Amino acid sequence: MAVDALDTRILRLLIEQPRTSVREYARILSVARGTLQARIDRLERDGVITGTGPVLSPAALGHPVLAFVHLEVTQGHLDEVGEALAEVPEIVEAFSTTGGGDLLARVVARDNGHLEDVIQRLIQLPGVVRTRTEVALRERVPHRLLPLVESVGRTAAGGRK
């Protein structure tokens, strides 16, 4: 999907000012409200914009411990284990991977004891052979997409980088 300079400006505003109205976005960008809405609709339809809800802090919800759990799965059981992971509320996302494991789960917990309980639950899932856990100490680069959006926008505008 091609993202042009106007799309980049729209995405920047959506990231930086997520609670602003479409009318205000149109005013800021000096484009017609209908044009802006059509662009946003296309970005959603093409899967560039995948959500509009609030970004929540697990730590503020009482789960300050963040860990990455690599799960090795018995061959042929990846789908079942993936479905079982979706039933564990402390797993905030999980991915199939290559390398040292089959699945990588991002897990949040109230404390280290709670993390151990979650890991024990994962180990007991049918199809899980073993796990390896890495606890995050400090966030160094927060989740962000604006630098990527700007890079894509520069590329679309004919720039390099």
Short mmCIF file of N, CA and C in Angstrom, two decimals, residues 42-143:
data_model
loop_
_atom_site.label_atom_id
_atom_site.label_comp_id
_atom_site.label_asym_id
_atom_site.label_seq_id
_atom_site.Cartn_x
_atom_site.Cartn_y
_atom_site.Cartn_z
N ARG A 42 -9.47 4.86 3.87
CA ARG A 42 -8.61 4.02 3.04
C ARG A 42 -7.48 3.42 3.86
N LEU A 43 -6.87 4.22 4.74
CA LEU A 43 -5.79 3.72 5.59
C LEU A 43 -6.29 2.60 6.51
N GLU A 44 -7.52 2.72 6.99
CA GLU A 44 -8.11 1.66 7.81
C GLU A 44 -8.40 0.42 6.96
N ARG A 45 -8.99 0.63 5.80
CA ARG A 45 -9.35 -0.48 4.91
C ARG A 45 -8.11 -1.25 4.46
N ASP A 46 -7.01 -0.51 4.21
CA ASP A 46 -5.77 -1.15 3.76
C ASP A 46 -4.95 -1.74 4.89
N GLY A 47 -5.43 -1.59 6.13
CA GLY A 47 -4.74 -2.19 7.26
C GLY A 47 -3.58 -1.38 7.81
N VAL A 48 -3.41 -0.14 7.35
CA VAL A 48 -2.36 0.71 7.89
C VAL A 48 -2.75 1.14 9.30
N ILE A 49 -3.97 1.61 9.46
CA ILE A 49 -4.52 1.95 10.77
C ILE A 49 -5.27 0.71 11.26
N THR A 50 -4.81 0.15 12.38
CA THR A 50 -5.41 -1.10 12.86
C THR A 50 -6.21 -0.93 14.14
N GLY A 51 -6.23 0.25 14.71
CA GLY A 51 -6.98 0.46 15.94
C GLY A 51 -7.03 1.92 16.30
N THR A 52 -7.95 2.26 17.17
CA THR A 52 -8.07 3.65 17.60
C THR A 52 -8.28 3.76 19.10
N GLY A 53 -8.19 2.67 19.81
CA GLY A 53 -8.44 2.70 21.25
C GLY A 53 -7.29 3.30 22.03
N PRO A 54 -7.47 3.45 23.33
CA PRO A 54 -6.41 4.00 24.16
C PRO A 54 -5.26 3.01 24.32
N VAL A 55 -4.07 3.51 24.54
CA VAL A 55 -2.90 2.69 24.86
C VAL A 55 -2.86 2.60 26.38
N LEU A 56 -2.89 1.40 26.90
CA LEU A 56 -2.95 1.19 28.34
C LEU A 56 -1.60 0.78 28.91
N SER A 57 -1.38 1.09 30.15
CA SER A 57 -0.15 0.72 30.85
C SER A 57 -0.41 -0.47 31.76
N PRO A 58 0.19 -1.63 31.47
CA PRO A 58 0.04 -2.77 32.38
C PRO A 58 0.54 -2.43 33.79
N ALA A 59 1.62 -1.65 33.88
CA ALA A 59 2.16 -1.28 35.20
C ALA A 59 1.11 -0.50 36.00
N ALA A 60 0.43 0.44 35.35
CA ALA A 60 -0.59 1.22 36.05
C ALA A 60 -1.80 0.36 36.41
N LEU A 61 -1.95 -0.77 35.74
CA LEU A 61 -3.02 -1.71 36.06
C LEU A 61 -2.58 -2.74 37.10
N GLY A 62 -1.41 -2.49 37.72
CA GLY A 62 -0.93 -3.36 38.78
C GLY A 62 -0.05 -4.50 38.32
N HIS A 63 0.44 -4.45 37.08
CA HIS A 63 1.30 -5.50 36.53
C HIS A 63 2.60 -4.90 36.00
N PRO A 64 3.51 -4.48 36.90
CA PRO A 64 4.73 -3.80 36.48
C PRO A 64 5.83 -4.71 35.93
N VAL A 65 5.73 -6.01 36.16
CA VAL A 65 6.77 -6.93 35.70
C VAL A 65 6.46 -7.31 34.25
N LEU A 66 7.46 -7.15 33.39
CA LEU A 66 7.34 -7.52 31.98
C LEU A 66 8.37 -8.59 31.67
N ALA A 67 7.93 -9.65 31.03
CA ALA A 67 8.84 -10.73 30.66
C ALA A 67 8.50 -11.21 29.26
N PHE A 68 9.50 -11.78 28.62
CA PHE A 68 9.34 -12.40 27.31
C PHE A 68 9.59 -13.89 27.50
N VAL A 69 8.58 -14.68 27.19
CA VAL A 69 8.67 -16.12 27.39
C VAL A 69 8.72 -16.81 26.04
N HIS A 70 9.82 -17.53 25.82
CA HIS A 70 9.98 -18.34 24.61
C HIS A 70 9.43 -19.72 24.93
N LEU A 71 8.55 -20.20 24.07
CA LEU A 71 7.96 -21.52 24.30
C LEU A 71 8.36 -22.46 23.17
N GLU A 72 8.87 -23.61 23.54
CA GLU A 72 9.15 -24.66 22.57
C GLU A 72 7.94 -25.59 22.59
N VAL A 73 7.42 -25.88 21.39
CA VAL A 73 6.16 -26.60 21.26
C VAL A 73 6.39 -27.91 20.50
N THR A 74 5.69 -28.95 20.93
CA THR A 74 5.72 -30.23 20.22
C THR A 74 5.24 -30.01 18.79
N GLN A 75 5.95 -30.62 17.86
CA GLN A 75 5.61 -30.46 16.46
C GLN A 75 4.14 -30.80 16.21
N GLY A 76 3.46 -29.94 15.46
CA GLY A 76 2.07 -30.16 15.13
C GLY A 76 1.08 -29.59 16.13
N HIS A 77 1.56 -28.96 17.20
CA HIS A 77 0.68 -28.44 18.24
C HIS A 77 0.71 -26.91 18.37
N LEU A 78 1.28 -26.26 17.40
CA LEU A 78 1.45 -24.81 17.48
C LEU A 78 0.11 -24.08 17.58
N ASP A 79 -0.86 -24.48 16.77
CA ASP A 79 -2.16 -23.81 16.80
C ASP A 79 -2.86 -23.99 18.14
N GLU A 80 -2.84 -25.21 18.66
CA GLU A 80 -3.51 -25.46 19.94
C GLU A 80 -2.85 -24.68 21.08
N VAL A 81 -1.53 -24.62 21.09
CA VAL A 81 -0.84 -23.87 22.14
C VAL A 81 -1.13 -22.38 21.97
N GLY A 82 -1.14 -21.90 20.73
CA GLY A 82 -1.48 -20.50 20.49
C GLY A 82 -2.87 -20.16 21.01
N GLU A 83 -3.83 -21.04 20.78
CA GLU A 83 -5.19 -20.82 21.28
C GLU A 83 -5.22 -20.84 22.81
N ALA A 84 -4.44 -21.72 23.42
CA ALA A 84 -4.39 -21.79 24.88
C ALA A 84 -3.75 -20.52 25.46
N LEU A 85 -2.76 -19.98 24.78
CA LEU A 85 -2.12 -18.75 25.26
C LEU A 85 -3.12 -17.60 25.29
N ALA A 86 -4.03 -17.60 24.33
CA ALA A 86 -5.03 -16.53 24.27
C ALA A 86 -5.96 -16.56 25.49
N GLU A 87 -5.99 -17.66 26.22
CA GLU A 87 -6.83 -17.78 27.41
C GLU A 87 -6.14 -17.29 28.68
N VAL A 88 -4.86 -16.94 28.58
CA VAL A 88 -4.10 -16.49 29.74
C VAL A 88 -4.09 -14.96 29.74
N PRO A 89 -4.78 -14.31 30.68
CA PRO A 89 -4.92 -12.86 30.64
C PRO A 89 -3.60 -12.10 30.76
N GLU A 90 -2.60 -12.70 31.38
CA GLU A 90 -1.31 -12.02 31.55
C GLU A 90 -0.47 -12.00 30.28
N ILE A 91 -0.88 -12.75 29.28
CA ILE A 91 -0.18 -12.72 27.99
C ILE A 91 -0.81 -11.61 27.17
N VAL A 92 -0.03 -10.57 26.90
CA VAL A 92 -0.57 -9.41 26.19
C VAL A 92 -0.35 -9.52 24.68
N GLU A 93 0.57 -10.36 24.26
CA GLU A 93 0.72 -10.67 22.83
C GLU A 93 1.62 -11.89 22.70
N ALA A 94 1.49 -12.58 21.58
CA ALA A 94 2.31 -13.76 21.32
C ALA A 94 2.51 -13.90 19.82
N PHE A 95 3.67 -14.42 19.45
CA PHE A 95 4.05 -14.54 18.04
C PHE A 95 4.67 -15.90 17.78
N SER A 96 4.43 -16.46 16.60
CA SER A 96 5.21 -17.60 16.12
C SER A 96 6.56 -17.04 15.71
N THR A 97 7.62 -17.79 16.00
CA THR A 97 8.96 -17.28 15.70
C THR A 97 9.83 -18.37 15.09
N THR A 98 10.96 -17.94 14.57
CA THR A 98 12.02 -18.86 14.19
C THR A 98 13.09 -18.72 15.26
N GLY A 99 14.08 -19.61 15.23
CA GLY A 99 15.16 -19.49 16.19
C GLY A 99 15.01 -20.45 17.34
N GLY A 100 15.27 -19.93 18.55
CA GLY A 100 15.36 -20.77 19.74
C GLY A 100 14.04 -21.26 20.31
N GLY A 101 12.95 -20.93 19.72
CA GLY A 101 11.66 -21.39 20.23
C GLY A 101 10.63 -21.31 19.12
N ASP A 102 9.43 -21.74 19.43
CA ASP A 102 8.36 -21.73 18.43
C ASP A 102 7.42 -20.54 18.61
N LEU A 103 7.26 -20.12 19.86
CA LEU A 103 6.38 -19.00 20.18
C LEU A 103 7.11 -18.05 21.12
N LEU A 104 6.80 -16.79 21.00
CA LEU A 104 7.33 -15.78 21.92
C LEU A 104 6.14 -15.03 22.48
N ALA A 105 6.01 -15.05 23.80
CA ALA A 105 4.89 -14.39 24.46
C ALA A 105 5.40 -13.23 25.30
N ARG A 106 4.70 -12.12 25.20
CA ARG A 106 4.97 -10.97 26.08
C ARG A 106 4.03 -11.11 27.26
N VAL A 107 4.59 -11.23 28.45
CA VAL A 107 3.83 -11.54 29.65
C VAL A 107 4.00 -10.42 30.67
N VAL A 108 2.91 -10.03 31.32
CA VAL A 108 2.97 -9.06 32.41
C VAL A 108 2.53 -9.74 33.70
N ALA A 109 3.07 -9.25 34.82
CA ALA A 109 2.74 -9.87 36.11
C ALA A 109 2.79 -8.82 37.21
N ARG A 110 2.14 -9.15 38.32
CA ARG A 110 2.11 -8.25 39.48
C ARG A 110 3.47 -8.17 40.16
N ASP A 111 4.16 -9.33 40.22
CA ASP A 111 5.48 -9.40 40.86
C ASP A 111 6.15 -10.68 40.35
N ASN A 112 7.36 -10.96 40.84
CA ASN A 112 8.09 -12.13 40.34
C ASN A 112 7.39 -13.44 40.71
N GLY A 113 6.76 -13.49 41.87
CA GLY A 113 6.03 -14.70 42.25
C GLY A 113 4.86 -14.96 41.31
N HIS A 114 4.15 -13.89 40.96
CA HIS A 114 3.04 -14.03 40.02
C HIS A 114 3.56 -14.47 38.65
N LEU A 115 4.70 -13.92 38.24
CA LEU A 115 5.31 -14.33 36.96
C LEU A 115 5.62 -15.82 36.99
N GLU A 116 6.16 -16.29 38.08
CA GLU A 116 6.45 -17.72 38.20
C GLU A 116 5.18 -18.55 38.06
N ASP A 117 4.09 -18.10 38.69
CA ASP A 117 2.81 -18.81 38.57
C ASP A 117 2.34 -18.87 37.12
N VAL A 118 2.48 -17.76 36.39
CA VAL A 118 2.07 -17.73 34.98
C VAL A 118 2.93 -18.69 34.17
N ILE A 119 4.22 -18.67 34.42
CA ILE A 119 5.12 -19.57 33.67
C ILE A 119 4.79 -21.03 33.97
N GLN A 120 4.49 -21.34 35.23
CA GLN A 120 4.09 -22.71 35.57
C GLN A 120 2.82 -23.12 34.83
N ARG A 121 1.91 -22.18 34.69
CA ARG A 121 0.67 -22.46 33.92
C ARG A 121 1.01 -22.75 32.46
N LEU A 122 1.96 -22.00 31.90
CA LEU A 122 2.35 -22.20 30.51
C LEU A 122 3.04 -23.55 30.31
N ILE A 123 3.90 -23.91 31.24
CA ILE A 123 4.63 -25.18 31.15
C ILE A 123 3.66 -26.36 31.14
N GLN A 124 2.52 -26.22 31.83
CA GLN A 124 1.56 -27.31 31.93
C GLN A 124 0.63 -27.43 30.72
N LEU A 125 0.70 -26.47 29.80
CA LEU A 125 -0.16 -26.55 28.62
C LEU A 125 0.22 -27.76 27.76
N PRO A 126 -0.77 -28.54 27.31
CA PRO A 126 -0.46 -29.66 26.42
C PRO A 126 0.25 -29.16 25.16
N GLY A 127 1.37 -29.78 24.86
CA GLY A 127 2.14 -29.39 23.67
C GLY A 127 3.34 -28.52 23.98
N VAL A 128 3.42 -27.95 25.17
CA VAL A 128 4.59 -27.13 25.53
C VAL A 128 5.67 -28.05 26.08
N VAL A 129 6.84 -28.02 25.44
CA VAL A 129 7.96 -28.86 25.83
C VAL A 129 8.79 -28.17 26.92
N ARG A 130 9.11 -26.90 26.68
CA ARG A 130 9.90 -26.13 27.66
C ARG A 130 9.72 -24.66 27.39
N THR A 131 10.08 -23.85 28.38
CA THR A 131 10.03 -22.40 28.24
C THR A 131 11.38 -21.82 28.63
N ARG A 132 11.62 -20.62 28.15
CA ARG A 132 12.79 -19.83 28.56
C ARG A 132 12.29 -18.41 28.76
N THR A 133 12.56 -17.83 29.91
CA THR A 133 12.01 -16.53 30.25
C THR A 133 13.11 -15.49 30.39
N GLU A 134 12.84 -14.33 29.83
CA GLU A 134 13.72 -13.17 29.99
C GLU A 134 12.89 -12.04 30.58
N VAL A 135 13.34 -11.51 31.71
CA VAL A 135 12.62 -10.43 32.37
C VAL A 135 13.19 -9.10 31.90
N ALA A 136 12.31 -8.20 31.51
CA ALA A 136 12.74 -6.86 31.08
C ALA A 136 13.08 -6.05 32.32
N LEU A 137 14.20 -5.35 32.26
CA LEU A 137 14.62 -4.52 33.39
C LEU A 137 14.13 -3.09 33.25
N ARG A 138 14.31 -2.54 32.06
CA ARG A 138 13.92 -1.14 31.82
C ARG A 138 13.62 -0.96 30.34
N GLU A 139 12.59 -0.22 30.05
CA GLU A 139 12.25 0.08 28.66
C GLU A 139 13.25 1.10 28.12
N ARG A 140 13.89 0.77 27.04
CA ARG A 140 14.89 1.66 26.44
C ARG A 140 14.33 2.44 25.25
N VAL A 141 13.47 1.80 24.47
CA VAL A 141 12.79 2.47 23.36
C VAL A 141 11.32 2.09 23.48
N PRO A 142 10.48 3.04 23.85
CA PRO A 142 9.06 2.72 23.97
C PRO A 142 8.46 2.39 22.60
N HIS A 143 7.37 1.64 22.64
CA HIS A 143 6.69 1.30 21.38
C HIS A 143 6.40 2.59 20.63
#
